[in-house]
């Protein structure tokens, strides 16, 4: 019935346009000489015909019941505009994969031409650089300390310090592996990235129809301003000017900029539950998806009541203008949909997403915690969990995943149009001036630390990611993200990476397969603690029993410590040598209480500059107070 209005309106407008054409045949030759009359008549006729045909098309599509004719037309225009822009950008990106080195050379020339006359460019003679080979010889490899003084000047509002391009945001890095940094950025870069992903997803998921909306699960990071008035916020932060045209995503604009978790989750869910026709979901991390479905399990009764009556829970801490805007968007309520939601929520969480949104095809996300498979077996049965891109605050996107259905770790094709890439072999990472390789010089199977250069004034930047080249898309490298360099364990120079620890932990839990699930783990080095009498690794595990409320009796800290220590020795010869020499003592495991990692997350968010929207659970704890939080939440 809801689609009838589009069908009827479309037929009427097509009929009007036909009538106007017929009427036009009766115009006398003298009237035809009046150009304004002719122009007006032709314009009205064509416009009526175009709108009528669009409305007839909409009547054949899946579209949310709450749309009016005007809002549906707006959705149609913006959706197809974004698809047009995104498809062109995607075509250009694919063309760059055939000649990535030439693309990188052109990008370097564009960067140099743009920034050579900045304060930084003149001081370090960027104008003398012509080619990538010059670049690697004349500009040093850099970390953030090189740019900090220049970023400070940008923050004060000075122009042409690092780039001649407009800097509309100082992007805060996540801060989960160290102190948060500020990176100059254009805020609309994020939306341009989304437009490209939307075009790719239109190809990858043909069952998704253009008039279906996407569910953007989002708690907006708080935004501050620098001394010069430049916003300082996380990459994912949205502001009112950015969200006004993001109509293909639910919730409405006022809901996209909520910065308190409870209110953001509640509003996200309320508007998502209203729309049975949702095609997909966009969420930064899989852990956030899991968190919001748990929130639904607790609050679904309140949500059903508000959905039925068109109200907003009075306990939500919303300012009057935001509440009024959301109530207006919510409308008068939908009793039938509220009953459907209640019936599905009463059945539990197994397969809940596909039951609430039968036409949902995929979730676009980043799966750092490794939850993809468990989610597809539980809350997201029948929904593809798609790790869509490789992103970081220093440059976004670093790479795109063109094969979402492949099992195993996702592979990302690097984006040579936006960032200049250099690669340091893992064995050379500790060298004072390590050799680097360009995008056409890397080898499949080799592991590298990745360097980035970009147009906003960051060059040959060591941002800490270690990747493995897994293949090529045409001639452009595909990579798997392995770990952050900051997460290496190295008390005596042994350099044990997270892949080794992860495999040792997984092997140690094999005897209890089917009885327990590993929810989280992290590691630390004992010298962080003043009272430590030996140098060893500290490993925290949060485990969940599958068949009982308690863990198996034979699963103890002592047994796991022995097994994990043996596993690391087996996988890492230098670690074993350090243990054999007495430098390192065996690793010590602490099984944590349920919710320990939630306590750690909340503590980090309260006591650092880390942004909730970008929060990544650290695999390595680098501060003594973080370790103390985990020790306090460990089982005795």
Coordinates of C-alpha atoms in Angstrom, one line a residue:
X1 CA 0.0 0.0 0.0
X2 CA 2.9 2.4 0.8
X3 CA 4.1 2.2 -2.8
X4 CA 0.7 3.1 -4.2
X5 CA 1.4 6.8 -3.7
X6 CA 4.5 6.6 -6.0
X7 CA 2.6 4.6 -8.6
X8 CA -0.5 7.0 -8.6
X9 CA 1.6 10.1 -8.6
X10 CA 3.9 8.9 -11.3
X11 CA 0.9 8.0 -13.5
X12 CA -0.6 11.4 -12.9
X13 CA 2.5 13.2 -13.9
X14 CA 3.1 11.1 -17.0
X15 CA -0.5 11.8 -17.9
X16 CA 0.0 15.5 -17.3
X17 CA 3.0 15.5 -19.6
X18 CA 1.1 13.7 -22.3
X19 CA -1.8 16.1 -21.9
X20 CA 0.6 19.0 -22.3
X21 CA 2.1 17.6 -25.4
X22 CA -1.5 17.1 -26.8
X23 CA -2.4 20.7 -25.8
X24 CA 0.8 21.9 -27.5
X25 CA -0.4 20.6 -30.8
X26 CA -3.3 23.0 -30.6
X27 CA -1.1 26.1 -30.3
X28 CA -1.4 28.5 -33.2
X29 CA 1.6 29.6 -35.2
X30 CA 1.4 33.1 -33.7
X31 CA 1.6 31.6 -30.2
X32 CA 4.6 29.5 -31.2
X33 CA 6.4 32.8 -31.9
X34 CA 6.3 33.6 -28.2
X35 CA 9.5 31.9 -27.0
X36 CA 8.8 32.3 -23.3
X37 CA 5.5 30.4 -23.7
X38 CA 7.2 27.6 -25.7
X39 CA 10.1 27.4 -23.3
X40 CA 7.8 27.2 -20.3
X41 CA 5.6 24.6 -21.9
X42 CA 8.5 22.4 -22.9
X43 CA 10.1 22.7 -19.5
X44 CA 6.9 21.8 -17.6
X45 CA 6.2 18.9 -19.9
X46 CA 9.7 17.4 -19.7
X47 CA 9.9 17.9 -15.9
X48 CA 6.5 16.3 -15.4
X49 CA 7.5 13.4 -17.5
X50 CA 10.9 12.9 -15.8
X51 CA 9.4 13.1 -12.3
X52 CA 6.6 10.8 -13.3
X53 CA 8.9 8.2 -14.7
X54 CA 11.1 8.4 -11.5
X55 CA 8.1 7.9 -9.3
X56 CA 7.0 4.9 -11.4
X57 CA 10.5 3.5 -10.9
X58 CA 10.4 4.1 -7.2
X59 CA 7.1 2.2 -7.0
X60 CA 9.0 -0.9 -8.1
X61 CA 11.7 -0.6 -5.5
X62 CA 12.2 -1.6 -1.9
X63 CA 11.8 1.7 0.0
X64 CA 11.0 2.5 3.7
X65 CA 7.4 3.2 4.4
X66 CA 8.1 6.5 6.2
X67 CA 9.2 8.3 3.0
X68 CA 7.1 11.1 1.5
X69 CA 7.1 11.7 -2.3
X70 CA 9.5 14.6 -1.8
X71 CA 11.9 12.7 0.5
X72 CA 11.9 9.7 -1.9
X73 CA 12.8 12.0 -4.8
X74 CA 15.6 13.6 -2.8
X75 CA 16.9 10.1 -1.9
X76 CA 16.7 9.1 -5.6
X77 CA 18.7 12.1 -6.7
X78 CA 21.4 11.9 -4.1
X79 CA 21.7 8.2 -4.4
X80 CA 22.3 8.2 -8.1
X81 CA 24.5 11.3 -7.9
X82 CA 26.7 9.4 -5.4
X83 CA 26.7 6.3 -7.6
X84 CA 27.7 8.3 -10.6
X85 CA 30.6 10.1 -8.8
X86 CA 31.7 6.9 -7.1
X87 CA 31.6 4.8 -10.3
X88 CA 33.8 7.4 -12.1
X89 CA 36.3 7.4 -9.1
X90 CA 36.3 3.6 -9.0
X91 CA 37.0 3.4 -12.7
X92 CA 39.9 5.7 -12.3
X93 CA 41.2 3.7 -9.4
X94 CA 41.1 0.5 -11.4
X95 CA 42.9 2.1 -14.2
X96 CA 45.7 3.1 -11.8
X97 CA 46.2 -0.5 -10.8
X98 CA 47.6 -1.2 -14.3
X99 CA 50.5 1.3 -13.9
X100 CA 50.8 2.0 -10.2
X101 CA 54.4 3.3 -10.4
X102 CA 53.5 5.9 -13.1
X103 CA 50.5 6.8 -11.0
X104 CA 52.7 7.3 -7.9
X105 CA 55.1 9.5 -9.9
X106 CA 52.2 11.7 -11.1
X107 CA 50.9 11.9 -7.5
X108 CA 54.4 13.0 -6.2
X109 CA 54.6 15.7 -8.8
X110 CA 51.1 17.0 -7.8
X111 CA 52.1 17.0 -4.1
X112 CA 55.4 18.8 -4.8
X113 CA 53.7 21.3 -7.1
X114 CA 51.0 22.0 -4.4
X115 CA 53.4 22.2 -1.4
X116 CA 56.8 23.3 -2.6
X117 CA 56.2 27.0 -1.6
X118 CA 54.9 26.2 1.9
X119 CA 57.0 26.9 5.0
X120 CA 57.9 23.2 5.2
X121 CA 58.4 23.0 1.4
X122 CA 60.9 25.9 1.3
X123 CA 62.7 24.8 4.5
X124 CA 63.3 21.3 3.1
X125 CA 63.6 22.2 -0.6
X126 CA 60.7 20.1 -1.8
X127 CA 61.0 21.9 -5.1
X128 CA 64.2 20.1 -5.9
X129 CA 62.4 16.8 -5.9
X130 CA 61.3 15.6 -9.4
X131 CA 60.9 11.8 -9.1
X132 CA 60.4 9.1 -6.5
X133 CA 64.1 8.2 -6.6
X134 CA 64.9 11.8 -5.7
X135 CA 62.2 11.7 -3.0
X136 CA 63.8 8.7 -1.2
X137 CA 67.3 10.3 -1.4
X138 CA 66.5 13.9 -0.5
X139 CA 63.7 13.6 2.1
X140 CA 64.4 11.5 5.2
X141 CA 62.1 8.9 6.6
X142 CA 60.1 10.6 9.4
X143 CA 58.0 10.0 12.4
X144 CA 55.6 12.4 14.0
X145 CA 58.3 14.3 15.9
X146 CA 59.4 15.8 12.6
X147 CA 56.0 17.4 11.9
X148 CA 54.9 18.3 15.4
X149 CA 56.2 21.9 15.3
X150 CA 54.5 22.5 11.9
X151 CA 51.2 21.0 13.0
X152 CA 51.3 23.4 16.0
X153 CA 51.5 26.3 13.6
X154 CA 48.7 25.0 11.5
X155 CA 46.6 24.6 14.7
X156 CA 47.2 28.3 15.4
X157 CA 45.5 29.1 12.1
X158 CA 48.7 29.9 10.1
X159 CA 48.3 29.3 6.3
X160 CA 50.6 27.6 3.9
X161 CA 52.6 25.9 6.6
X162 CA 52.5 22.3 5.4
X163 CA 50.2 22.5 2.4
X164 CA 48.5 25.2 0.3
X165 CA 45.3 23.1 0.3
X166 CA 42.6 24.0 2.7
X167 CA 42.9 22.3 6.1
X168 CA 39.4 21.9 7.6
X169 CA 40.3 19.4 10.3
X170 CA 43.1 18.3 12.5
X171 CA 42.4 14.6 12.6
X172 CA 43.2 12.9 15.9
X173 CA 44.7 9.4 15.7
X174 CA 43.1 6.8 17.8
X175 CA 45.7 7.0 20.6
X176 CA 45.3 3.3 21.5
X177 CA 49.0 2.4 20.9
X178 CA 50.5 5.7 22.1
X179 CA 49.9 9.4 22.4
X180 CA 47.2 10.8 20.0
X181 CA 48.6 12.7 17.1
X182 CA 47.1 15.5 14.9
X183 CA 47.1 15.0 11.2
X184 CA 46.0 17.8 8.7
X185 CA 43.0 16.7 6.6
X186 CA 40.1 17.9 4.5
X187 CA 37.0 16.8 6.4
X188 CA 35.1 15.8 3.1
X189 CA 37.9 13.2 2.3
X190 CA 35.9 10.8 4.5
X191 CA 32.7 11.3 2.5
X192 CA 34.6 10.8 -0.8
X193 CA 35.8 7.5 0.6
X194 CA 32.3 6.5 1.4
X195 CA 31.1 7.4 -2.1
X196 CA 33.7 5.0 -3.7
X197 CA 32.7 2.2 -1.3
X198 CA 29.0 2.7 -2.1
X199 CA 29.8 2.3 -5.9
X200 CA 31.9 -0.8 -5.2
X201 CA 29.2 -2.3 -3.0
X202 CA 26.6 -1.6 -5.7
X203 CA 28.7 -4.0 -7.9
X204 CA 29.4 -6.6 -5.3
X205 CA 25.9 -7.0 -3.9
X206 CA 23.5 -6.9 -6.9
X207 CA 20.5 -7.8 -4.8
X208 CA 20.7 -4.4 -3.1
X209 CA 18.3 -1.9 -4.6
X210 CA 19.2 1.8 -5.0
X211 CA 16.3 3.1 -2.9
X212 CA 17.1 1.0 0.2
X213 CA 18.8 2.9 3.0
X214 CA 21.9 1.8 4.9
X215 CA 22.2 1.8 8.7
X216 CA 25.1 3.9 9.9
X217 CA 26.0 2.8 13.4
X218 CA 27.8 5.7 14.8
X219 CA 28.6 7.5 18.1
X220 CA 30.0 10.9 17.0
X221 CA 33.4 11.6 18.6
X222 CA 33.5 14.9 20.5
X223 CA 35.1 17.8 18.6
X224 CA 37.3 20.5 20.0
X225 CA 38.8 23.5 18.2
X226 CA 42.4 24.5 18.0
X227 CA 43.8 27.9 18.9
X228 CA 43.2 29.0 15.3
X229 CA 39.6 27.6 15.2
X230 CA 40.3 24.4 13.3
X231 CA 38.2 21.5 14.4
X232 CA 40.2 18.7 16.1
X233 CA 38.4 15.4 15.9
X234 CA 38.6 11.7 14.9
X235 CA 38.5 10.7 11.3
X236 CA 35.0 9.4 11.7
X237 CA 33.7 12.6 13.3
X238 CA 30.7 14.2 11.5
X239 CA 29.4 17.8 11.7
X240 CA 26.0 19.2 10.7
X241 CA 27.2 20.4 7.2
X242 CA 28.5 16.9 6.4
X243 CA 25.4 14.9 7.4
X244 CA 22.7 17.1 5.7
X245 CA 23.2 15.2 2.4
X246 CA 23.8 11.7 3.9
X247 CA 20.2 10.8 3.4
X248 CA 21.0 7.3 2.2
X249 CA 22.0 6.5 5.7
X250 CA 19.7 6.1 8.7
X251 CA 19.3 7.7 11.3
X252 CA 18.4 11.2 10.2
X253 CA 20.9 14.1 10.5
X254 CA 20.3 15.0 14.1
X255 CA 20.9 11.3 15.1
X256 CA 24.2 11.1 13.3
X257 CA 25.9 13.7 15.5
X258 CA 25.0 12.4 18.9
X259 CA 28.2 12.0 21.0
X260 CA 27.0 10.0 24.1
X261 CA 27.0 6.3 23.6
X262 CA 23.6 5.5 25.2
X263 CA 21.7 8.2 23.3
X264 CA 23.5 7.4 20.0
X265 CA 22.9 3.6 20.2
X266 CA 19.2 4.2 21.2
X267 CA 18.5 6.6 18.3
X268 CA 20.5 4.5 15.8
X269 CA 18.4 1.4 16.7
X270 CA 15.1 3.2 16.8
X271 CA 15.3 4.5 13.3
X272 CA 16.9 1.3 12.0
X273 CA 14.1 -0.8 13.5
X274 CA 11.5 1.5 11.8
X275 CA 12.9 0.6 8.4
X276 CA 12.3 -3.0 7.5
X277 CA 13.9 -2.5 4.1
X278 CA 17.4 -1.7 5.2
X279 CA 20.0 -3.1 2.7
X280 CA 23.1 -3.1 4.8
X281 CA 25.0 -1.6 7.8
X282 CA 28.1 0.6 8.0
X283 CA 29.9 0.3 11.3
X284 CA 33.5 1.2 12.0
X285 CA 34.4 -2.0 14.0
X286 CA 32.8 -5.4 14.3
X287 CA 33.0 -5.0 18.1
X288 CA 30.7 -2.0 17.9
X289 CA 28.1 -4.1 16.0
X290 CA 28.3 -6.7 18.7
X291 CA 27.9 -4.0 21.3
X292 CA 24.8 -2.4 19.8
X293 CA 23.0 -5.7 19.4
X294 CA 23.7 -6.4 23.1
X295 CA 22.2 -2.9 23.7
X296 CA 19.1 -4.0 21.7
X297 CA 18.7 -7.1 23.8
X298 CA 18.6 -4.9 26.9
X299 CA 16.4 -2.0 25.6
X300 CA 14.1 -3.5 23.0
X301 CA 11.0 -3.1 25.1
X302 CA 11.5 0.7 25.3
X303 CA 12.4 0.8 21.6
X304 CA 9.2 -1.0 20.7
X305 CA 7.1 1.4 22.8
X306 CA 8.7 4.4 21.1
X307 CA 8.4 2.9 17.7
X308 CA 4.7 2.2 18.2
X309 CA 3.8 5.6 19.6
X310 CA 6.3 7.8 17.7
X311 CA 7.8 9.0 20.9
X312 CA 11.4 9.3 22.4
X313 CA 12.2 7.9 25.8
X314 CA 12.2 10.7 28.3
X315 CA 15.3 9.3 30.0
X316 CA 17.4 10.1 26.9
X317 CA 19.6 13.1 27.5
X318 CA 18.9 15.1 24.4
X319 CA 18.8 18.8 24.0
X320 CA 15.3 20.2 23.1
X321 CA 16.2 21.1 19.5
X322 CA 17.6 17.6 18.8
X323 CA 14.7 15.9 20.5
X324 CA 12.2 18.0 18.4
X325 CA 14.1 17.2 15.2
X326 CA 14.1 13.5 15.9
X327 CA 10.5 13.4 16.9
X328 CA 9.5 15.2 13.6
X329 CA 11.5 12.6 11.6
X330 CA 10.0 9.7 13.6
X331 CA 6.5 10.7 12.7
X332 CA 3.3 9.3 14.3
X333 CA 4.5 5.8 15.0
X334 CA 4.2 2.4 13.4
X335 CA 2.2 -0.1 15.4
X336 CA 2.5 -2.9 12.9
X337 CA 6.3 -2.6 12.6
X338 CA 6.5 -2.4 16.4
X339 CA 4.7 -5.7 16.8
X340 CA 7.0 -7.3 14.2
X341 CA 10.1 -6.1 16.1
X342 CA 8.7 -7.3 19.5
X343 CA 8.0 -10.8 18.1
X344 CA 11.6 -11.1 16.7
X345 CA 13.3 -9.7 19.8
X346 CA 11.4 -12.2 22.0
X347 CA 13.0 -15.1 20.1
X348 CA 16.5 -14.1 21.2
X349 CA 19.6 -12.8 19.4
X350 CA 20.4 -15.8 17.2
X351 CA 20.0 -14.6 13.6
X352 CA 18.4 -11.4 14.8
X353 CA 19.7 -9.1 12.1
X354 CA 18.2 -11.1 9.2
X355 CA 15.0 -11.6 11.1
X356 CA 14.6 -7.8 11.7
X357 CA 15.8 -6.8 8.3
X358 CA 15.0 -9.6 5.8
X359 CA 16.6 -7.7 2.9
X360 CA 19.9 -6.9 4.7
X361 CA 22.8 -8.2 2.5
X362 CA 26.0 -7.1 4.3
X363 CA 27.8 -5.2 7.0
X364 CA 30.6 -3.0 5.9
X365 CA 33.2 -2.8 8.7
X366 CA 36.7 -3.3 10.0
X367 CA 37.3 -6.6 11.8
X368 CA 40.3 -5.9 14.0
X369 CA 39.0 -8.1 16.9
X370 CA 38.5 -11.1 14.5
X371 CA 34.8 -11.4 15.2
X372 CA 33.6 -11.9 11.6
X373 CA 33.1 -15.7 11.8
X374 CA 31.5 -15.7 15.2
X375 CA 29.1 -13.0 14.2
X376 CA 28.1 -14.8 11.0
X377 CA 27.2 -17.8 13.2
X378 CA 25.2 -15.9 15.7
X379 CA 23.6 -12.4 15.4
X380 CA 24.4 -12.0 11.7
X381 CA 23.4 -15.4 10.2
X382 CA 22.7 -14.9 6.5
X383 CA 24.4 -11.5 6.4
X384 CA 27.9 -11.0 4.9
X385 CA 30.4 -9.4 7.2
X386 CA 32.5 -7.4 4.8
X387 CA 35.8 -5.9 5.8
X388 CA 35.6 -3.2 3.2
X389 CA 38.8 -1.1 3.5
X390 CA 42.2 -0.6 5.1
X391 CA 42.1 2.8 6.7
X392 CA 44.1 5.0 9.1
X393 CA 44.0 8.6 10.3
X394 CA 47.2 9.4 8.4
X395 CA 45.6 8.5 5.1
X396 CA 42.2 7.1 4.1
X397 CA 41.7 4.8 2.5
X398 CA 45.0 3.0 2.3
X399 CA 43.5 0.1 0.5
X400 CA 40.2 -1.4 -0.7
X401 CA 38.9 -5.0 -0.4
X402 CA 37.6 -6.1 -3.8
X403 CA 36.9 -9.7 -2.7
X404 CA 34.5 -9.6 0.3
X405 CA 33.5 -13.2 0.2
X406 CA 37.0 -14.7 0.5
X407 CA 37.7 -16.6 3.7
X408 CA 40.7 -15.8 5.8
X409 CA 42.4 -12.5 6.5
X410 CA 41.1 -9.8 4.1
X411 CA 43.3 -8.6 1.3
X412 CA 43.4 -4.9 0.4
X413 CA 44.5 -3.5 -2.9
X414 CA 46.6 -0.4 -2.2
X415 CA 45.2 2.9 -3.5
X416 CA 48.0 4.6 -5.5
X417 CA 45.9 7.6 -6.4
X418 CA 45.7 9.1 -2.9
X419 CA 48.9 8.0 -1.1
X420 CA 52.5 7.4 -2.0
X421 CA 53.7 4.1 -0.5
X422 CA 57.2 3.0 0.5
X423 CA 58.1 -0.3 2.1
X424 CA 60.8 -1.3 4.6
X425 CA 61.6 -5.0 5.0
X426 CA 60.8 -6.2 8.5
X427 CA 64.4 -7.3 8.9
X428 CA 65.5 -3.7 8.3
X429 CA 63.0 -1.9 10.5
X430 CA 65.5 -1.2 13.3
X431 CA 68.2 0.2 10.9
X432 CA 68.9 3.9 11.4
X433 CA 68.4 4.6 7.6
X434 CA 66.7 1.5 6.2
X435 CA 66.4 1.0 2.4
X436 CA 62.9 1.4 1.1
X437 CA 61.1 -0.1 -1.9
X438 CA 58.4 1.5 -4.1
X439 CA 55.1 0.0 -5.1
X440 CA 56.5 -1.8 -8.2
X441 CA 59.5 -3.3 -6.3
X442 CA 57.7 -5.4 -3.6
X443 CA 57.6 -9.2 -3.6
X444 CA 54.8 -11.6 -2.8
X445 CA 55.2 -13.2 0.6
X446 CA 57.5 -10.5 2.0
X447 CA 56.6 -8.5 5.1
X448 CA 57.2 -4.8 5.2
X449 CA 56.7 -1.8 7.4
X450 CA 54.5 0.7 5.4
X451 CA 55.4 4.3 4.9
X452 CA 52.9 7.0 3.7
X453 CA 53.2 10.4 2.0
X454 CA 50.1 12.5 1.3
X455 CA 49.1 15.9 0.0
X456 CA 48.4 17.5 3.3
X457 CA 52.1 17.7 4.2
X458 CA 53.1 14.3 5.7
X459 CA 56.0 12.7 3.9
X460 CA 57.7 9.2 4.2
X461 CA 55.8 8.8 7.5
X462 CA 56.3 5.7 9.7
X463 CA 52.8 5.2 11.1
X464 CA 53.6 1.8 12.4
X465 CA 51.7 -0.8 10.4
X466 CA 53.4 -4.0 9.3
X467 CA 51.9 -5.7 6.2
X468 CA 52.5 -8.8 4.0
X469 CA 52.2 -8.6 0.3
X470 CA 49.8 -11.4 -0.6
X471 CA 49.5 -10.9 -4.4
X472 CA 48.7 -8.3 -7.1
X473 CA 45.5 -6.7 -8.5
X474 CA 46.7 -6.2 -12.1
X475 CA 50.1 -4.7 -11.1
X476 CA 49.2 -3.1 -7.8
X477 CA 50.1 -4.9 -4.6
X478 CA 47.4 -6.6 -2.4
X479 CA 48.3 -6.7 1.3
X480 CA 47.3 -8.3 4.5
X481 CA 47.6 -6.2 7.7
X482 CA 49.6 -8.1 10.2
X483 CA 50.2 -5.9 13.3
X484 CA 51.3 -2.5 14.6
X485 CA 55.0 -2.1 15.1
X486 CA 54.2 -0.6 18.5
X487 CA 52.7 -4.0 19.6
X488 CA 56.1 -5.9 19.2
X489 CA 57.3 -7.5 22.5
X490 CA 61.0 -6.9 22.9
X491 CA 62.5 -6.6 26.3
X492 CA 66.0 -7.7 25.2
X493 CA 65.7 -7.2 21.5
X494 CA 63.9 -10.5 20.8
X495 CA 61.1 -8.8 18.7
X496 CA 58.2 -11.2 19.2
X497 CA 55.3 -10.0 17.0
X498 CA 51.6 -10.4 17.7
X499 CA 51.2 -13.2 15.1
X500 CA 53.5 -15.4 17.2
X501 CA 51.7 -14.7 20.4
X502 CA 48.3 -15.2 18.8
X503 CA 49.3 -18.6 17.4
X504 CA 50.7 -19.7 20.8
X505 CA 47.5 -18.7 22.6
X506 CA 45.3 -20.4 20.0
X507 CA 47.4 -23.6 20.3
X508 CA 47.2 -23.6 24.1
X509 CA 43.4 -23.6 24.0
X510 CA 43.0 -26.5 21.6
X511 CA 42.5 -29.1 24.5
X512 CA 39.3 -27.1 25.5
X513 CA 37.9 -26.7 21.9
X514 CA 34.1 -26.5 22.0
X515 CA 34.2 -25.8 25.8
X516 CA 35.5 -22.3 25.8
X517 CA 35.8 -19.3 23.5
X518 CA 38.6 -16.7 23.6
X519 CA 36.9 -13.3 23.7
X520 CA 40.0 -11.1 24.0
X521 CA 43.7 -11.2 24.9
X522 CA 46.4 -8.6 25.4
X523 CA 50.1 -8.7 26.5
X524 CA 52.5 -6.5 28.4
X525 CA 56.1 -6.5 29.4
X526 CA 56.8 -7.0 33.1
X527 CA 59.4 -4.2 33.4
X528 CA 56.5 -1.8 33.3
X529 CA 55.7 -2.9 36.9
X530 CA 58.1 -1.7 39.5
X531 CA 57.6 -4.7 41.8
X532 CA 58.4 -7.2 39.0
X533 CA 61.3 -9.4 40.0
X534 CA 61.9 -11.0 36.6
X535 CA 61.6 -10.0 33.0
X536 CA 58.7 -11.8 31.3
X537 CA 55.6 -11.4 29.2
X538 CA 52.3 -10.9 31.0
X539 CA 49.3 -12.3 29.0
X540 CA 45.7 -11.5 29.9
X541 CA 43.0 -13.8 28.5
X542 CA 39.2 -13.3 28.7
X543 CA 37.5 -16.6 28.2
X544 CA 33.9 -17.6 27.9
X545 CA 32.5 -21.0 28.8
X546 CA 30.2 -22.5 26.2
X547 CA 28.4 -25.0 28.3
X548 CA 28.5 -23.7 31.8
X549 CA 28.8 -20.6 33.9
X550 CA 32.3 -21.5 35.0
X551 CA 35.5 -22.4 33.2
X552 CA 36.7 -26.1 33.2
X553 CA 38.5 -27.0 36.5
X554 CA 41.6 -28.1 34.6
X555 CA 42.0 -24.7 32.8
X556 CA 44.3 -22.8 35.1
X557 CA 46.7 -19.9 34.8
X558 CA 49.6 -22.2 35.5
X559 CA 48.8 -24.7 32.8
X560 CA 48.2 -21.9 30.2
X561 CA 51.4 -20.2 31.2
X562 CA 53.4 -23.3 30.5
X563 CA 51.7 -24.1 27.2
X564 CA 51.9 -20.5 25.9
X565 CA 55.5 -20.2 26.9
X566 CA 56.3 -23.5 25.1
X567 CA 54.4 -22.3 22.1
X568 CA 56.3 -19.0 21.8
X569 CA 59.6 -20.9 22.2
X570 CA 58.6 -23.3 19.4
X571 CA 57.7 -20.4 17.1
X572 CA 60.4 -17.9 17.9
X573 CA 64.1 -19.1 18.3
X574 CA 65.4 -15.7 19.7
X575 CA 62.8 -15.8 22.4
X576 CA 63.8 -19.3 23.4
X577 CA 67.5 -18.3 23.4
X578 CA 66.7 -15.4 25.8
X579 CA 64.8 -17.8 28.0
X580 CA 67.6 -20.4 27.9
X581 CA 70.2 -17.8 28.9
X582 CA 68.1 -16.7 31.8
X583 CA 67.4 -13.2 30.5
X584 CA 63.7 -13.9 30.1
X585 CA 61.5 -15.8 32.5
X586 CA 58.6 -17.9 31.3
X587 CA 55.4 -15.9 30.3
X588 CA 52.7 -15.5 33.0
X589 CA 49.0 -15.8 32.1
X590 CA 46.2 -14.2 33.9
X591 CA 42.6 -15.4 33.1
X592 CA 40.5 -12.3 33.6
X593 CA 37.0 -11.8 35.1
X594 CA 34.1 -11.4 32.6
X595 CA 34.0 -7.8 31.3
X596 CA 37.7 -7.1 32.1
X597 CA 38.3 -5.7 28.7
X598 CA 35.3 -3.5 28.9
X599 CA 36.8 -2.1 32.1
X600 CA 40.1 -1.6 30.3
X601 CA 38.4 0.2 27.4
X602 CA 36.5 2.5 29.7
X603 CA 39.6 3.3 31.7
X604 CA 41.6 4.1 28.5
X605 CA 38.8 6.4 27.2
X606 CA 38.7 8.3 30.5
X607 CA 42.4 8.7 30.9
X608 CA 43.8 9.3 27.4
X609 CA 42.9 11.2 24.3
X610 CA 41.6 8.1 22.6
X611 CA 38.3 8.5 20.7
X612 CA 35.5 6.0 21.3
X613 CA 34.5 5.8 17.6
X614 CA 38.1 4.9 16.6
X615 CA 38.9 2.8 19.7
X616 CA 40.9 -0.3 19.0
X617 CA 41.5 -2.7 21.9
X618 CA 45.3 -2.6 22.3
X619 CA 47.1 -5.9 21.9
X620 CA 50.0 -4.6 23.9
X621 CA 49.6 -2.6 27.0
X622 CA 52.3 0.2 27.1
X623 CA 51.4 1.9 30.5
X624 CA 51.7 0.5 34.0
X625 CA 48.2 1.8 35.0
X626 CA 46.7 -0.2 32.1
X627 CA 48.4 -3.3 33.4
X628 CA 47.1 -2.6 36.9
X629 CA 43.5 -2.3 35.6
X630 CA 43.8 -5.8 34.1
X631 CA 45.5 -7.3 37.2
X632 CA 42.7 -5.9 39.3
X633 CA 40.2 -7.6 37.0
X634 CA 41.9 -11.0 36.9
X635 CA 40.8 -14.1 38.6
X636 CA 42.9 -15.1 41.6

